[in-house]
Amino acid sequence: MNNYEIVYILNPVLSEKQIEEVMKKIKTFLTSKKGKVVNYESWGLKTLSYPIENKNSGFYNLIEFTAEADTITDFEVELRRDERIMRHLVVKLEKDALEWAEKRRKRVKSKEKTK
């Protein structure tokens, strides 16, 4: 099993329910292929640097997960088929990136506790 991270941008006209449906679809796909979602972060609506599909903003989300290497090709095909996802980037996490991701998770959790 390898560790991966995906950042994807959703269409800004989606409702909260539709955003959750995309997350559930991704999680279901990964678990059906013996993968596991480690962490999920919603970064909210952000302004894009350049228009994508004539949209100037989008909902950013990050998912850390573990999966087999051969799963990623099928996973990216599923992401391209979903019209709600405007862009995505899947990155394999190496040792140093895993340590950084753990620090980021702890930092996010500590910020949530102070609120």
XYZ file of N, CA, C and O in Angstrom:
460
model
N 0.834 -1.188 0.000
C 0.000 0.000 0.000
C 0.877 1.248 0.000
O 1.823 1.344 0.758
N 0.528 2.174 -0.852
C 1.220 3.450 -0.923
C 0.337 4.545 -0.346
O -0.890 4.424 -0.326
N 0.956 5.620 0.084
C 0.226 6.779 0.603
C 0.106 7.815 -0.497
O 1.081 8.111 -1.193
N -1.089 8.362 -0.631
C -1.369 9.349 -1.667
C -2.123 10.527 -1.058
O -2.696 10.430 0.025
N -2.143 11.598 -1.841
C -2.882 12.793 -1.463
C -3.533 13.313 -2.737
O -2.915 13.337 -3.797
N -4.790 13.701 -2.632
C -5.476 14.298 -3.780
C -6.031 15.653 -3.359
O -6.600 15.790 -2.279
N -5.819 16.630 -4.219
C -6.464 17.926 -4.074
C -7.364 18.056 -5.290
O -6.919 17.842 -6.422
N -8.627 18.372 -5.053
C -9.534 18.542 -6.172
C -10.373 19.797 -5.981
O -10.604 20.254 -4.870
N -10.773 20.375 -7.115
C -11.566 21.600 -7.123
C -12.934 21.262 -7.675
O -13.056 20.711 -8.773
N -13.952 21.604 -6.898
C -15.330 21.347 -7.300
C -15.974 22.610 -7.864
O -15.608 23.735 -7.492
N -16.945 22.416 -8.719
C -17.704 23.503 -9.315
C -18.298 24.382 -8.206
O -18.878 23.870 -7.250
N -18.202 25.720 -8.317
C -18.673 26.596 -7.241
C -20.188 26.685 -7.086
O -20.674 27.202 -6.087
N -20.949 26.159 -8.014
C -22.406 26.240 -7.923
C -23.016 25.053 -7.176
O -24.229 24.970 -7.027
N -22.184 24.141 -6.674
C -22.690 22.962 -5.972
C -23.193 23.307 -4.578
O -22.667 24.200 -3.915
N -24.181 22.553 -4.131
C -24.688 22.709 -2.778
C -23.832 21.886 -1.811
O -23.021 21.067 -2.235
N -24.032 22.091 -0.511
C -23.307 21.312 0.502
C -23.579 19.820 0.327
O -22.678 19.002 0.474
N -24.816 19.484 0.008
C -25.191 18.079 -0.179
C -24.428 17.464 -1.355
O -23.932 16.341 -1.265
N -24.309 18.200 -2.451
C -23.601 17.696 -3.622
C -22.106 17.551 -3.345
O -21.482 16.614 -3.829
N -21.544 18.454 -2.554
C -20.130 18.361 -2.187
C -19.900 17.106 -1.351
O -18.928 16.377 -1.555
N -20.807 16.829 -0.414
C -20.711 15.614 0.399
C -20.852 14.358 -0.462
O -20.201 13.353 -0.202
N -21.719 14.409 -1.482
C -21.893 13.261 -2.368
C -20.594 12.929 -3.097
O -20.262 11.747 -3.280
N -19.859 13.958 -3.528
C -18.578 13.728 -4.204
C -17.612 13.047 -3.247
O -16.931 12.074 -3.614
N -17.548 13.529 -2.006
C -16.655 12.927 -1.007
C -17.030 11.471 -0.753
O -16.169 10.598 -0.701
N -18.322 11.201 -0.617
C -18.772 9.828 -0.388
C -18.450 8.931 -1.577
O -18.064 7.777 -1.408
N -18.585 9.474 -2.793
C -18.273 8.709 -3.999
C -16.796 8.333 -4.024
O -16.443 7.186 -4.315
N -15.933 9.290 -3.695
C -14.493 9.034 -3.672
C -14.158 8.002 -2.602
O -13.411 7.054 -2.838
N -14.720 8.183 -1.412
C -14.453 7.260 -0.307
C -14.935 5.849 -0.647
O -14.233 4.866 -0.403
N -16.108 5.732 -1.247
C -16.650 4.430 -1.634
C -15.765 3.753 -2.673
O -15.488 2.560 -2.579
N -15.299 4.533 -3.645
C -14.422 3.966 -4.673
C -13.139 3.432 -4.050
O -12.716 2.320 -4.337
N -12.527 4.228 -3.182
C -11.258 3.813 -2.577
C -11.425 2.582 -1.692
O -10.611 1.663 -1.736
N -12.485 2.533 -0.885
C -12.689 1.380 -0.010
C -13.038 0.127 -0.812
O -12.694 -0.976 -0.410
N -13.709 0.296 -1.962
C -14.021 -0.867 -2.792
C -12.758 -1.467 -3.409
O -12.727 -2.646 -3.745
N -11.718 -0.665 -3.534
C -10.438 -1.136 -4.081
C -9.423 -1.416 -2.969
O -8.223 -1.392 -3.181
N -9.919 -1.646 -1.753
C -9.095 -1.960 -0.582
C -8.211 -0.799 -0.137
O -7.182 -0.988 0.492
N -8.631 0.413 -0.448
C -7.925 1.600 0.013
C -8.527 2.099 1.313
O -9.532 1.571 1.794
N -7.919 3.126 1.878
C -8.408 3.672 3.137
C -8.191 5.184 3.140
O -7.111 5.669 2.812
N -9.225 5.944 3.519
C -9.112 7.392 3.644
C -8.518 7.699 5.014
O -9.051 7.291 6.041
N -7.392 8.391 5.011
C -6.689 8.722 6.249
C -7.170 10.059 6.805
O -7.379 10.204 8.008
N -7.344 11.049 5.922
C -7.712 12.392 6.360
C -8.481 13.089 5.247
O -8.223 12.868 4.063
N -9.426 13.953 5.658
C -10.193 14.751 4.705
C -10.241 16.176 5.219
O -10.513 16.404 6.402
N -9.946 17.122 4.344
C -10.027 18.533 4.707
C -10.777 19.278 3.619
O -10.506 19.110 2.438
N -11.711 20.107 4.032
C -12.411 20.986 3.109
C -11.838 22.386 3.308
O -11.922 22.944 4.399
N -11.256 22.932 2.262
C -10.631 24.253 2.354
C -11.591 25.369 1.993
O -11.248 26.541 2.081
N -12.775 25.018 1.537
C -13.801 26.012 1.242
C -13.693 26.609 -0.156
O -12.916 26.167 -0.997
N -14.495 27.644 -0.366
C -14.560 28.327 -1.654
C -13.379 29.277 -1.786
O -13.164 30.133 -0.930
N -12.605 29.104 -2.840
C -11.413 29.932 -3.079
C -11.483 30.514 -4.491
O -12.048 29.913 -5.403
N -10.872 31.675 -4.655
C -10.749 32.288 -5.971
C -9.627 31.599 -6.742
O -8.555 31.357 -6.199
N -9.890 31.294 -7.993
C -8.907 30.621 -8.834
C -7.929 31.636 -9.430
O -8.280 32.792 -9.648
N -6.725 31.201 -9.712
C -5.719 32.064 -10.336
C -6.097 32.392 -11.779
O -5.755 33.456 -12.281
N -6.763 31.464 -12.427
C -7.226 31.664 -13.797
C -8.553 30.929 -13.946
O -8.817 29.957 -13.232
N -9.416 31.378 -14.848
C -10.720 30.731 -15.001
C -10.594 29.289 -15.490
O -9.764 28.968 -16.336
N -11.420 28.426 -14.919
C -11.546 27.042 -15.352
C -13.013 26.831 -15.693
O -13.877 27.075 -14.850
N -13.281 26.411 -16.922
C -14.656 26.210 -17.389
C -15.494 27.473 -17.165
O -16.647 27.415 -16.723
N -14.906 28.626 -17.413
C -15.541 29.941 -17.246
C -15.973 30.220 -15.805
O -16.884 31.000 -15.561
N -15.318 29.583 -14.844
C -15.591 29.806 -13.422
C -14.363 30.463 -12.799
O -13.238 30.121 -13.128
N -14.580 31.422 -11.911
C -13.474 32.128 -11.260
C -13.224 31.663 -9.837
O -12.339 32.180 -9.166
N -14.019 30.713 -9.348
C -13.833 30.188 -7.994
C -14.205 28.712 -7.981
O -14.783 28.196 -8.939
N -13.855 28.047 -6.871
C -14.169 26.637 -6.740
C -13.968 26.175 -5.309
O -13.269 26.824 -4.530
N -14.599 25.070 -4.959
C -14.456 24.481 -3.631
C -13.241 23.554 -3.639
O -13.212 22.573 -4.379
N -12.259 23.860 -2.801
C -11.045 23.053 -2.704
C -11.202 22.010 -1.606
O -11.729 22.314 -0.525
N -10.743 20.793 -1.880
C -10.777 19.699 -0.907
C -9.482 18.907 -1.004
O -8.894 18.796 -2.080
N -9.067 18.353 0.127
C -7.872 17.526 0.176
C -8.221 16.215 0.861
O -8.928 16.207 1.873
N -7.751 15.117 0.286
C -7.950 13.797 0.884
C -6.606 13.087 0.899
O -5.933 13.011 -0.126
N -6.228 12.564 2.056
C -5.062 11.692 2.170
C -5.598 10.268 2.249
O -6.546 10.006 2.992
N -4.985 9.363 1.507
C -5.472 7.987 1.495
C -4.344 7.013 1.198
O -3.269 7.400 0.751
N -4.605 5.749 1.478
C -3.684 4.675 1.120
C -4.383 3.793 0.089
O -5.600 3.578 0.175
N -3.611 3.314 -0.871
C -4.169 2.456 -1.909
C -3.031 1.745 -2.632
O -1.873 2.122 -2.505
N -3.404 0.721 -3.381
C -2.437 0.021 -4.220
C -2.128 0.888 -5.441
O -2.966 1.680 -5.877
N -0.953 0.724 -5.997
C -0.517 1.547 -7.128
C -1.416 1.382 -8.356
O -1.684 2.351 -9.067
N -1.903 0.164 -8.613
C -2.723 -0.059 -9.796
C -4.124 0.546 -9.675
O -4.839 0.665 -10.663
N -4.514 0.960 -8.493
C -5.823 1.578 -8.268
C -5.866 3.004 -8.792
O -6.922 3.487 -9.198
N -4.736 3.681 -8.806
C -4.695 5.106 -9.114
C -5.169 5.409 -10.540
O -5.885 6.379 -10.765
N -4.826 4.579 -11.493
C -5.259 4.802 -12.877
C -6.772 4.780 -12.981
O -7.377 5.675 -13.576
N -7.400 3.763 -12.385
C -8.867 3.679 -12.395
C -9.480 4.843 -11.631
O -10.524 5.376 -12.022
N -8.844 5.240 -10.543
C -9.329 6.342 -9.722
C -9.336 7.643 -10.526
O -10.318 8.390 -10.498
N -8.271 7.912 -11.259
C -8.208 9.139 -12.053
C -9.235 9.138 -13.181
O -9.792 10.182 -13.517
N -9.520 7.978 -13.745
C -10.562 7.887 -14.770
C -11.910 8.265 -14.169
O -12.682 9.027 -14.765
N -12.197 7.756 -12.972
C -13.454 8.090 -12.296
C -13.538 9.591 -12.002
O -14.602 10.195 -12.135
N -12.439 10.193 -11.602
C -12.432 11.628 -11.317
C -12.690 12.444 -12.580
O -13.406 13.446 -12.545
N -12.108 12.027 -13.710
C -12.313 12.753 -14.964
C -13.757 12.638 -15.452
O -14.265 13.545 -16.112
N -14.415 11.539 -15.136
C -15.801 11.327 -15.567
C -16.796 12.179 -14.794
O -17.892 12.451 -15.284
N -16.446 12.578 -13.595
C -17.360 13.345 -12.743
C -17.336 14.813 -13.161
O -16.323 15.492 -13.035
N -18.457 15.321 -13.652
C -18.537 16.696 -14.139
C -18.442 17.731 -13.023
O -18.159 18.889 -13.281
N -18.681 17.309 -11.791
C -18.613 18.247 -10.665
C -17.181 18.614 -10.311
O -16.931 19.650 -9.719
N -16.213 17.753 -10.690
C -14.807 17.994 -10.391
C -14.176 18.723 -11.577
O -14.079 18.176 -12.674
N -13.740 19.979 -11.335
C -13.157 20.774 -12.413
C -11.691 20.419 -12.634
O -11.221 20.382 -13.765
N -10.940 20.205 -11.570
C -9.526 19.828 -11.641
C -9.187 18.913 -10.472
O -9.814 18.993 -9.420
N -8.167 18.088 -10.661
C -7.681 17.239 -9.575
C -6.193 16.962 -9.763
O -5.679 17.054 -10.881
N -5.540 16.651 -8.669
C -4.130 16.283 -8.712
C -3.894 15.224 -7.650
O -4.157 15.454 -6.469
N -3.428 14.058 -8.079
C -3.103 12.962 -7.167
C -1.585 12.876 -7.074
O -0.903 12.833 -8.095
N -1.071 12.862 -5.840
C 0.368 12.833 -5.607
C 0.688 11.694 -4.652
O 0.013 11.505 -3.640
N 1.738 10.930 -4.981
C 2.213 9.881 -4.082
C 3.088 10.530 -3.020
O 3.988 11.310 -3.328
N 2.816 10.218 -1.759
C 3.558 10.805 -0.654
C 4.757 9.945 -0.288
O 4.615 8.757 -0.027
N 5.914 10.555 -0.254
C 7.139 9.886 0.170
C 7.308 10.079 1.676
O 6.488 10.711 2.328
N 8.388 9.596 2.230
C 8.627 9.618 3.676
C 8.556 11.034 4.258
O 7.856 11.276 5.240
N 9.281 11.977 3.649
C 9.282 13.351 4.156
C 7.911 13.998 4.044
O 7.492 14.752 4.924
N 7.222 13.722 2.951
C 5.884 14.273 2.759
C 4.906 13.712 3.781
O 4.002 14.411 4.236
N 5.076 12.458 4.162
C 4.217 11.854 5.189
C 4.399 12.560 6.532
O 3.425 12.825 7.241
N 5.639 12.857 6.876
C 5.909 13.573 8.128
C 5.289 14.963 8.098
O 4.691 15.405 9.074
N 5.417 15.644 6.974
C 4.839 16.979 6.847
C 3.314 16.918 6.936
O 2.685 17.757 7.580
N 2.706 15.920 6.297
C 1.250 15.766 6.329
C 0.766 15.518 7.761
O -0.274 16.045 8.173
N 1.514 14.736 8.523
C 1.158 14.479 9.925
C 1.211 15.772 10.733
O 0.316 16.053 11.540
N 2.235 16.574 10.513
C 2.345 17.866 11.209
C 1.182 18.778 10.843
O 0.628 19.471 11.697
N 0.808 18.790 9.552
C -0.306 19.626 9.107
C -1.607 19.186 9.760
O -2.392 20.015 10.220
N -1.824 17.870 9.848
C -3.041 17.353 10.503
C -3.110 17.780 11.955
O -4.160 18.193 12.448
N -1.980 17.671 12.663
C -1.944 18.077 14.073
C -2.214 19.568 14.217
O -2.925 19.990 15.123
N -1.657 20.367 13.309
C -1.857 21.812 13.357
C -3.325 22.171 13.117
O -3.894 23.003 13.817
N -3.949 21.507 12.165
C -5.356 21.751 11.874
C -6.232 21.357 13.053
O -7.150 22.078 13.447
N -5.935 20.210 13.664
C -6.721 19.755 14.821
C -6.546 20.697 16.012
O -7.505 20.963 16.736
N -5.347 21.208 16.218
C -5.129 22.135 17.337
C -5.868 23.450 17.102
O -6.384 24.057 18.043
N -5.951 23.900 15.849
C -6.700 25.122 15.536
C -8.187 24.914 15.787
O -8.885 25.803 16.256
N -8.707 23.710 15.449
C -10.116 23.411 15.674
C -10.448 23.372 17.154
O -11.535 23.776 17.559
N -9.537 22.892 17.970
C -9.772 22.812 19.414
C -9.835 24.200 20.054
O -10.579 24.406 20.996
N -9.053 25.138 19.535
C -9.029 26.484 20.124
C -10.226 27.311 19.736
O -10.485 28.335 20.350
N -10.959 26.895 18.725
C -12.147 27.667 18.294
C -13.305 27.468 19.206
O -13.535 26.613 19.913
